C-alpha positions as a LaTeX table, in Angstrom:
\begin{tabular}{lrrr}
\hline
Residue & $x$ (\AA) & $y$ (\AA) & $z$ (\AA) \\
\hline
Unk1 & $-12.56$ & $-46.51$ & $-8.21$ \\
Unk2 & $-10.19$ & $-44.54$ & $-10.45$ \\
Unk3 & $-6.48$ & $-45.25$ & $-10.15$ \\
Unk4 & $-4.63$ & $-42.66$ & $-8.09$ \\
Unk5 & $-2.05$ & $-40.62$ & $-9.99$ \\
Unk6 & 0.66 & $-38.23$ & $-8.88$ \\
Unk7 & $-0.12$ & $-34.57$ & $-9.48$ \\
Unk8 & 1.35 & $-31.23$ & $-8.52$ \\
Unk9 & $-0.66$ & $-29.02$ & $-6.19$ \\
Unk10 & $-2.46$ & $-26.47$ & $-8.36$ \\
Unk11 & $-3.83$ & $-24.08$ & $-5.76$ \\
Unk12 & $-3.92$ & $-23.62$ & $-1.98$ \\
Unk13 & $-5.51$ & $-21.11$ & 0.36 \\
Unk14 & $-7.86$ & $-20.38$ & 3.21 \\
Unk15 & $-11.55$ & $-20.10$ & 2.37 \\
Unk16 & $-14.84$ & $-20.18$ & 4.25 \\
Unk17 & $-16.68$ & $-23.47$ & 3.78 \\
Unk18 & $-20.41$ & $-23.98$ & 4.23 \\
Unk19 & $-21.07$ & $-26.61$ & 6.89 \\
Unk20 & $-24.20$ & $-28.27$ & 8.25 \\
Unk21 & $-24.51$ & $-25.46$ & 10.77 \\
Unk22 & $-23.11$ & $-22.17$ & 9.56 \\
Unk23 & $-19.70$ & $-21.49$ & 8.04 \\
Unk24 & $-16.12$ & $-22.22$ & 9.05 \\
Unk25 & $-12.69$ & $-21.26$ & 7.76 \\
Unk26 & $-10.67$ & $-24.11$ & 6.25 \\
Unk27 & $-7.40$ & $-24.48$ & 4.38 \\
Unk28 & $-7.82$ & $-26.03$ & 0.93 \\
Unk29 & $-5.39$ & $-27.74$ & $-1.43$ \\
Unk30 & $-6.32$ & $-28.54$ & $-5.03$ \\
Unk31 & $-4.28$ & $-31.42$ & $-6.42$ \\
Unk32 & $-5.15$ & $-33.25$ & $-9.62$ \\
Unk33 & $-8.85$ & $-34.02$ & $-9.60$ \\
Unk34 & $-9.21$ & $-33.74$ & $-5.82$ \\
Unk35 & $-9.93$ & $-30.84$ & $-3.48$ \\
Unk36 & $-8.70$ & $-31.47$ & 0.08 \\
Unk37 & $-9.73$ & $-29.35$ & 3.05 \\
Unk38 & $-8.00$ & $-29.00$ & 6.42 \\
Unk39 & $-8.64$ & $-27.28$ & 9.72 \\
Unk40 & $-5.19$ & $-25.65$ & 9.45 \\
Unk41 & $-2.44$ & $-25.58$ & 6.81 \\
Unk42 & $-0.18$ & $-27.81$ & 8.92 \\
Unk43 & $-2.78$ & $-30.44$ & 9.81 \\
Unk44 & $-4.17$ & $-33.61$ & 8.25 \\
Unk45 & $-7.02$ & $-33.51$ & 5.71 \\
Unk46 & $-10.50$ & $-33.44$ & 7.22 \\
Unk47 & $-12.02$ & $-34.55$ & 3.93 \\
Unk48 & $-11.88$ & $-34.20$ & 0.17 \\
Unk49 & $-14.06$ & $-33.80$ & $-2.91$ \\
Unk50 & $-13.49$ & $-35.91$ & $-6.01$ \\
Unk51 & $-13.92$ & $-33.34$ & $-8.76$ \\
Unk52 & $-14.28$ & $-35.52$ & $-11.83$ \\
Unk53 & $-17.70$ & $-34.89$ & $-13.31$ \\
Unk54 & $-18.41$ & $-31.87$ & $-11.10$ \\
Unk55 & $-19.59$ & $-28.48$ & $-12.37$ \\
Unk56 & $-19.00$ & $-24.97$ & $-11.01$ \\
Unk57 & $-21.75$ & $-22.64$ & $-9.79$ \\
Unk58 & $-21.43$ & $-18.94$ & $-8.87$ \\
Unk59 & $-23.87$ & $-19.32$ & $-6.00$ \\
Unk60 & $-24.45$ & $-21.36$ & $-2.83$ \\
Unk61 & $-27.81$ & $-22.89$ & $-2.00$ \\
Unk62 & $-29.71$ & $-20.83$ & 0.57 \\
Unk63 & $-27.31$ & $-17.85$ & 0.35 \\
Unk64 & $-28.34$ & $-14.54$ & $-1.23$ \\
Unk65 & $-24.88$ & $-12.99$ & $-1.15$ \\
Unk66 & $-25.80$ & $-10.24$ & 1.30 \\
Unk67 & $-23.77$ & $-11.67$ & 4.19 \\
Unk68 & $-21.22$ & $-13.84$ & 2.41 \\
Unk69 & $-19.50$ & $-12.50$ & $-0.69$ \\
Unk70 & $-17.68$ & $-14.14$ & $-3.61$ \\
Unk71 & $-19.66$ & $-17.36$ & $-3.33$ \\
Unk72 & $-19.24$ & $-20.55$ & $-5.31$ \\
Unk73 & $-20.30$ & $-24.17$ & $-5.07$ \\
Unk74 & $-19.44$ & $-27.50$ & $-6.67$ \\
Unk75 & $-22.25$ & $-29.60$ & $-8.09$ \\
Unk76 & $-22.33$ & $-33.31$ & $-8.92$ \\
Unk77 & $-25.33$ & $-34.51$ & $-10.90$ \\
Unk78 & $-27.02$ & $-31.23$ & $-9.99$ \\
Unk79 & $-26.51$ & $-31.74$ & $-6.23$ \\
Unk80 & $-24.40$ & $-29.31$ & $-4.22$ \\
Unk81 & $-21.42$ & $-31.14$ & $-2.68$ \\
Unk82 & $-19.32$ & $-28.14$ & $-1.58$ \\
Unk83 & $-20.14$ & $-24.50$ & $-0.85$ \\
Unk84 & $-17.60$ & $-21.76$ & $-0.25$ \\
Unk85 & $-16.91$ & $-18.05$ & 0.11 \\
Unk86 & $-13.54$ & $-16.49$ & $-0.73$ \\
Unk87 & $-11.90$ & $-13.17$ & 0.13 \\
Unk88 & $-12.11$ & $-11.37$ & $-3.21$ \\
Unk89 & $-13.41$ & $-11.44$ & $-6.75$ \\
Unk90 & $-9.89$ & $-12.17$ & $-7.93$ \\
Unk91 & $-9.70$ & $-15.22$ & $-5.66$ \\
Unk92 & $-13.09$ & $-16.36$ & $-6.94$ \\
Unk93 & $-11.92$ & $-16.15$ & $-10.54$ \\
Unk94 & $-8.71$ & $-18.02$ & $-9.69$ \\
Unk95 & $-10.52$ & $-20.86$ & $-7.94$ \\
Unk96 & $-13.08$ & $-21.06$ & $-10.77$ \\
Unk97 & $-10.36$ & $-21.39$ & $-13.40$ \\
Unk98 & $-8.33$ & $-24.00$ & $-11.52$ \\
Unk99 & $-11.31$ & $-26.05$ & $-10.35$ \\
Unk100 & $-12.83$ & $-26.11$ & $-13.83$ \\
Unk101 & $-9.58$ & $-27.49$ & $-15.23$ \\
Unk102 & $-9.56$ & $-30.14$ & $-12.47$ \\
Unk103 & $-13.03$ & $-31.47$ & $-13.36$ \\
Unk104 & $-11.57$ & $-33.75$ & $-16.04$ \\
Unk105 & $-8.65$ & $-35.04$ & $-13.96$ \\
Unk106 & $-8.32$ & $-38.22$ & $-11.91$ \\
Unk107 & $-8.29$ & $-38.52$ & $-8.12$ \\
Unk108 & $-4.96$ & $-37.63$ & $-6.50$ \\
Unk109 & $-3.50$ & $-38.28$ & $-3.05$ \\
Unk110 & $-3.30$ & $-35.42$ & $-0.56$ \\
Unk111 & $-0.15$ & $-33.31$ & $-0.96$ \\
Unk112 & 2.61 & $-33.68$ & 1.60 \\
Unk113 & 2.60 & $-31.01$ & 4.30 \\
Unk114 & 5.08 & $-28.17$ & 4.61 \\
Unk115 & 6.92 & $-29.99$ & 7.39 \\
Unk116 & 5.79 & $-27.42$ & 9.94 \\
Unk117 & 4.00 & $-29.06$ & 12.84 \\
Unk118 & 1.57 & $-27.31$ & 15.15 \\
Unk119 & 3.20 & $-26.81$ & 18.54 \\
Unk120 & 1.64 & $-28.40$ & 21.61 \\
Unk121 & 0.46 & $-25.58$ & 23.80 \\
Unk122 & 1.60 & $-25.34$ & 27.37 \\
Unk123 & $-0.28$ & $-23.21$ & 29.92 \\
Unk124 & 2.28 & $-20.46$ & 29.38 \\
Unk125 & 1.82 & $-20.48$ & 25.63 \\
Unk126 & $-1.93$ & $-20.34$ & 26.08 \\
Unk127 & $-1.54$ & $-17.23$ & 28.22 \\
Unk128 & 0.70 & $-15.65$ & 25.59 \\
Unk129 & $-1.86$ & $-16.38$ & 22.91 \\
Unk130 & $-4.50$ & $-14.73$ & 25.08 \\
Unk131 & $-2.30$ & $-11.69$ & 25.45 \\
Unk132 & $-1.71$ & $-11.43$ & 21.70 \\
Unk133 & $-5.42$ & $-11.63$ & 20.91 \\
Unk134 & $-6.02$ & $-8.54$ & 23.07 \\
Unk135 & $-2.78$ & $-6.79$ & 22.19 \\
Unk136 & $-4.17$ & $-3.87$ & 20.24 \\
Unk137 & $-6.35$ & $-2.79$ & 23.21 \\
Unk138 & $-3.84$ & $-3.39$ & 26.04 \\
Unk139 & $-0.79$ & $-1.63$ & 27.45 \\
Unk140 & 1.30 & $-4.35$ & 25.82 \\
Unk141 & $-0.48$ & $-3.57$ & 22.58 \\
Unk142 & 0.41 & 0.12 & 22.76 \\
Unk143 & 4.08 & $-0.78$ & 23.18 \\
Unk144 & 3.90 & $-3.21$ & 20.28 \\
Unk145 & 2.09 & $-0.70$ & 18.07 \\
Unk146 & 4.77 & 1.89 & 18.79 \\
Unk147 & 7.43 & $-0.61$ & 17.79 \\
Unk148 & 5.91 & $-1.69$ & 14.47 \\
Unk149 & 3.89 & 1.33 & 13.29 \\
Unk150 & 6.56 & 3.93 & 12.56 \\
Unk151 & 6.33 & 6.97 & 10.26 \\
Unk152 & 7.20 & 4.98 & 7.11 \\
Unk153 & 4.66 & 2.25 & 7.94 \\
Unk154 & 1.97 & 4.86 & 8.62 \\
Unk155 & 2.63 & 6.51 & 5.26 \\
Unk156 & 2.46 & 3.15 & 3.48 \\
Unk157 & $-0.76$ & 2.12 & 5.27 \\
Unk158 & $-2.46$ & 5.45 & 4.57 \\
Unk159 & $-1.53$ & 5.28 & 0.88 \\
Unk160 & $-2.66$ & 1.67 & 0.64 \\
Unk161 & $-5.97$ & 2.50 & 2.33 \\
Unk162 & $-6.59$ & 5.39 & $-0.07$ \\
Unk163 & $-5.88$ & 3.16 & $-3.08$ \\
Unk164 & $-8.16$ & 0.38 & $-1.84$ \\
Unk165 & $-10.96$ & 2.85 & $-1.13$ \\
Unk166 & $-10.60$ & 4.44 & $-4.57$ \\
Unk167 & $-10.50$ & 1.06 & $-6.34$ \\
Unk168 & $-13.37$ & $-0.52$ & $-4.38$ \\
Unk169 & $-15.42$ & 2.56 & $-3.57$ \\
Unk170 & $-15.66$ & 1.32 & 0.02 \\
Unk171 & $-14.14$ & 3.03 & 3.07 \\
Unk172 & $-15.24$ & 0.01 & 5.12 \\
Unk173 & $-13.06$ & $-2.26$ & 2.98 \\
Unk174 & $-10.03$ & 0.01 & 3.37 \\
Unk175 & $-10.51$ & 0.23 & 7.16 \\
Unk176 & $-10.84$ & $-3.57$ & 7.32 \\
Unk177 & $-7.60$ & $-3.93$ & 5.35 \\
Unk178 & $-5.73$ & $-1.67$ & 7.78 \\
Unk179 & $-7.16$ & $-3.54$ & 10.78 \\
Unk180 & $-6.18$ & $-6.92$ & 9.34 \\
Unk181 & $-2.62$ & $-5.79$ & 8.58 \\
Unk182 & $-2.15$ & $-4.40$ & 12.09 \\
Unk183 & $-3.60$ & $-7.47$ & 13.81 \\
Unk184 & $-1.34$ & $-9.84$ & 11.87 \\
Unk185 & 1.69 & $-7.59$ & 12.42 \\
Unk186 & 1.04 & $-7.48$ & 16.19 \\
Unk187 & 0.72 & $-11.25$ & 16.40 \\
Unk188 & 3.89 & $-11.80$ & 14.36 \\
Unk189 & 5.77 & $-9.32$ & 16.58 \\
Unk190 & 4.65 & $-11.10$ & 19.75 \\
Unk191 & 5.61 & $-14.50$ & 18.34 \\
Unk192 & 9.14 & $-13.17$ & 17.88 \\
Unk193 & 9.11 & $-11.50$ & 21.32 \\
Unk194 & 7.97 & $-14.77$ & 22.90 \\
Unk195 & 10.70 & $-16.62$ & 20.96 \\
Unk196 & 8.20 & $-18.85$ & 19.17 \\
Unk197 & 9.69 & $-17.56$ & 15.92 \\
Unk198 & 12.88 & $-15.70$ & 15.03 \\
Unk199 & 12.89 & $-12.42$ & 13.16 \\
Unk200 & 15.17 & $-14.06$ & 10.59 \\
Unk201 & 12.44 & $-16.59$ & 9.80 \\
Unk202 & 10.50 & $-13.84$ & 8.02 \\
Unk203 & 13.42 & $-13.23$ & 5.66 \\
Unk204 & 12.10 & $-16.19$ & 3.65 \\
Unk205 & 9.34 & $-13.87$ & 2.47 \\
Unk206 & 11.76 & $-11.00$ & 1.82 \\
Unk207 & 12.99 & $-12.19$ & $-1.58$ \\
Unk208 & 9.58 & $-12.41$ & $-3.31$ \\
Unk209 & 8.45 & $-9.17$ & $-1.64$ \\
Unk210 & 11.63 & $-7.39$ & $-2.71$ \\
Unk211 & 11.24 & $-8.70$ & $-6.26$ \\
Unk212 & 7.60 & $-7.58$ & $-6.37$ \\
Unk213 & 8.41 & $-4.12$ & $-4.99$ \\
Unk214 & 11.31 & $-3.62$ & $-7.43$ \\
Unk215 & 9.04 & $-4.55$ & $-10.32$ \\
Unk216 & 6.33 & $-2.16$ & $-9.14$ \\
Unk217 & 8.83 & 0.71 & $-8.90$ \\
Unk218 & 10.02 & 0.01 & $-12.46$ \\
Unk219 & 6.44 & $-0.25$ & $-13.75$ \\
Unk220 & 5.51 & 3.04 & $-12.08$ \\
Unk221 & 8.50 & 4.86 & $-13.59$ \\
Unk222 & 7.97 & 3.48 & $-17.09$ \\
Unk223 & 4.23 & 2.92 & $-17.40$ \\
Unk224 & 3.61 & 6.07 & $-19.48$ \\
Unk225 & 6.18 & 5.01 & $-22.08$ \\
Unk226 & 5.55 & 1.28 & $-22.22$ \\
Unk227 & 2.71 & $-0.43$ & $-24.03$ \\
Unk228 & $-0.14$ & $-1.47$ & $-21.76$ \\
Unk229 & 0.38 & $-5.16$ & $-22.64$ \\
Unk230 & 3.97 & $-4.98$ & $-21.36$ \\
Unk231 & 2.85 & $-3.28$ & $-18.15$ \\
Unk232 & 0.24 & $-6.00$ & $-17.55$ \\
Unk233 & 2.87 & $-8.70$ & $-18.15$ \\
Unk234 & 5.02 & $-7.10$ & $-15.45$ \\
Unk235 & 2.06 & $-6.82$ & $-13.07$ \\
Unk236 & 1.30 & $-10.51$ & $-13.59$ \\
Unk237 & 4.84 & $-11.25$ & $-12.39$ \\
Unk238 & 4.20 & $-9.02$ & $-9.36$ \\
Unk239 & 1.03 & $-10.97$ & $-8.60$ \\
Unk240 & 3.01 & $-14.23$ & $-8.75$ \\
Unk241 & 5.73 & $-12.95$ & $-6.40$ \\
Unk242 & 3.19 & $-11.66$ & $-3.88$ \\
Unk243 & 1.45 & $-15.05$ & $-3.97$ \\
Unk244 & 4.78 & $-16.69$ & $-3.12$ \\
Unk245 & 5.33 & $-14.26$ & $-0.23$ \\
Unk246 & 1.85 & $-15.11$ & 1.05 \\
Unk247 & 2.63 & $-18.84$ & 0.87 \\
Unk248 & 5.80 & $-18.41$ & 2.94 \\
Unk249 & 4.08 & $-16.27$ & 5.59 \\
Unk250 & 1.15 & $-18.72$ & 5.79 \\
Unk251 & 3.60 & $-21.57$ & 6.46 \\
Unk252 & 5.35 & $-19.55$ & 9.16 \\
Unk253 & 2.27 & $-18.35$ & 11.03 \\
Unk254 & $-0.12$ & $-21.27$ & 10.55 \\
Unk255 & 1.21 & $-23.32$ & 13.52 \\
Unk256 & 0.77 & $-20.38$ & 15.87 \\
Unk257 & $-2.32$ & $-18.31$ & 15.09 \\
Unk258 & $-5.99$ & $-19.09$ & 14.64 \\
Unk259 & $-7.67$ & $-20.00$ & 11.37 \\
Unk260 & $-9.68$ & $-16.77$ & 11.65 \\
Unk261 & $-6.47$ & $-14.77$ & 11.62 \\
Unk262 & $-5.14$ & $-16.82$ & 8.71 \\
Unk263 & $-8.26$ & $-15.70$ & 6.85 \\
Unk264 & $-7.32$ & $-12.11$ & 7.66 \\
Unk265 & $-3.89$ & $-12.70$ & 6.14 \\
Unk266 & $-5.41$ & $-14.24$ & 3.01 \\
Unk267 & $-7.81$ & $-11.29$ & 2.75 \\
Unk268 & $-4.93$ & $-8.78$ & 2.77 \\
Unk269 & $-3.05$ & $-10.49$ & $-0.05$ \\
Unk270 & $-6.16$ & $-11.16$ & $-2.12$ \\
Unk271 & $-7.19$ & $-7.49$ & $-1.83$ \\
Unk272 & $-3.92$ & $-5.81$ & $-2.82$ \\
Unk273 & $-1.99$ & $-8.61$ & $-4.54$ \\
Unk274 & $-4.27$ & $-9.35$ & $-7.47$ \\
Unk275 & $-3.83$ & $-8.22$ & $-11.08$ \\
Unk276 & $-7.16$ & $-6.39$ & $-11.32$ \\
Unk277 & $-6.34$ & $-4.17$ & $-8.34$ \\
Unk278 & $-2.80$ & $-3.48$ & $-9.55$ \\
Unk279 & $-3.91$ & $-2.61$ & $-13.08$ \\
Unk280 & $-6.64$ & $-0.30$ & $-11.79$ \\
Unk281 & $-4.42$ & 1.74 & $-9.48$ \\
Unk282 & $-1.68$ & 2.10 & $-12.08$ \\
Unk283 & $-4.04$ & 3.67 & $-14.63$ \\
Unk284 & $-6.30$ & 5.79 & $-12.42$ \\
Unk285 & $-5.00$ & 9.36 & $-12.58$ \\
Unk286 & $-7.23$ & 10.46 & $-9.69$ \\
Unk287 & $-5.12$ & 8.47 & $-7.21$ \\
Unk288 & $-1.71$ & 9.31 & $-8.66$ \\
Unk289 & $-0.53$ & 10.99 & $-5.42$ \\
Unk290 & $-1.43$ & 7.99 & $-3.24$ \\
Unk291 & 0.18 & 5.59 & $-5.71$ \\
Unk292 & 3.37 & 7.67 & $-5.71$ \\
Unk293 & 3.51 & 7.56 & $-1.89$ \\
Unk294 & 3.09 & 3.78 & $-1.96$ \\
Unk295 & 5.81 & 3.39 & $-4.58$ \\
Unk296 & 8.15 & 5.65 & $-2.58$ \\
Unk297 & 7.62 & 3.44 & 0.49 \\
Unk298 & 8.35 & 0.31 & $-1.58$ \\
Unk299 & 11.44 & 1.93 & $-3.10$ \\
Unk300 & 12.63 & 2.82 & 0.41 \\
Unk301 & 12.19 & $-0.82$ & 1.49 \\
Unk302 & 14.26 & $-2.17$ & $-1.41$ \\
Unk303 & 17.20 & 0.12 & $-0.57$ \\
Unk304 & 17.89 & $-1.86$ & 2.61 \\
Unk305 & 19.17 & $-5.40$ & 3.03 \\
Unk306 & 18.15 & $-7.43$ & 6.06 \\
Unk307 & 20.31 & $-10.26$ & 7.40 \\
\hline
\end{tabular}
């Protein structure tokens, strides 16, 4: 057995993992030459794959890609040892790059958790969770929606939907994005209302979001004058800041909401927070109006300071 070495965590995120019967969402952490998978981000590892000697495949045995998208598998001596589906092509490329680099590294111990522990549910908390899962269709949901979906949010969502539809060519994908954003927003709102979290907790994600939005405003205003390479460099920084915001929000919400909803959160960030999407929308003249509305909404956000 190879000697265990200390390594930094290279990549984390929720993915769908192929199991003996069907598929299930898991949280993964890539550290050194080991890929650990968990039921939730705040739990203990359910297992791991030693990556040394593995190879990467862009397919999963028995899957044609019609139901599950962005597939990949890990092979050892030609045998499939891990099959997965991720939220976007960008995520697939990121996992491929990082996993391939890990194939030559030694086994590493599981990374330490975030320090956030899943709360033991009382009967009351279980009822609240049931309420939140039906919020969008209930009277409570209508009140919540009125509180969080104001005119500015509606403008931002509509612009974002138009950009996603133009970039992907799929109205279904843009509708799914809107639905995922609203579901996560409702659940976060109810967690604050139920005093499981404080509104100030979400300020931890404000700094990377504010940095990303400020950069996007600057890129929008100067993209016609700047060289494309410089614009892409700035968009890479935006991608990094959005990834950090996602990490913070995942840590906050993971103890409270289901793995399925964590997948929704991952899907939102992987759809709109990747370099390919950002580069496409910034250089597609046909969606200039929608992009300008999105940038105006981001600029509006950065004018305010929350404490």
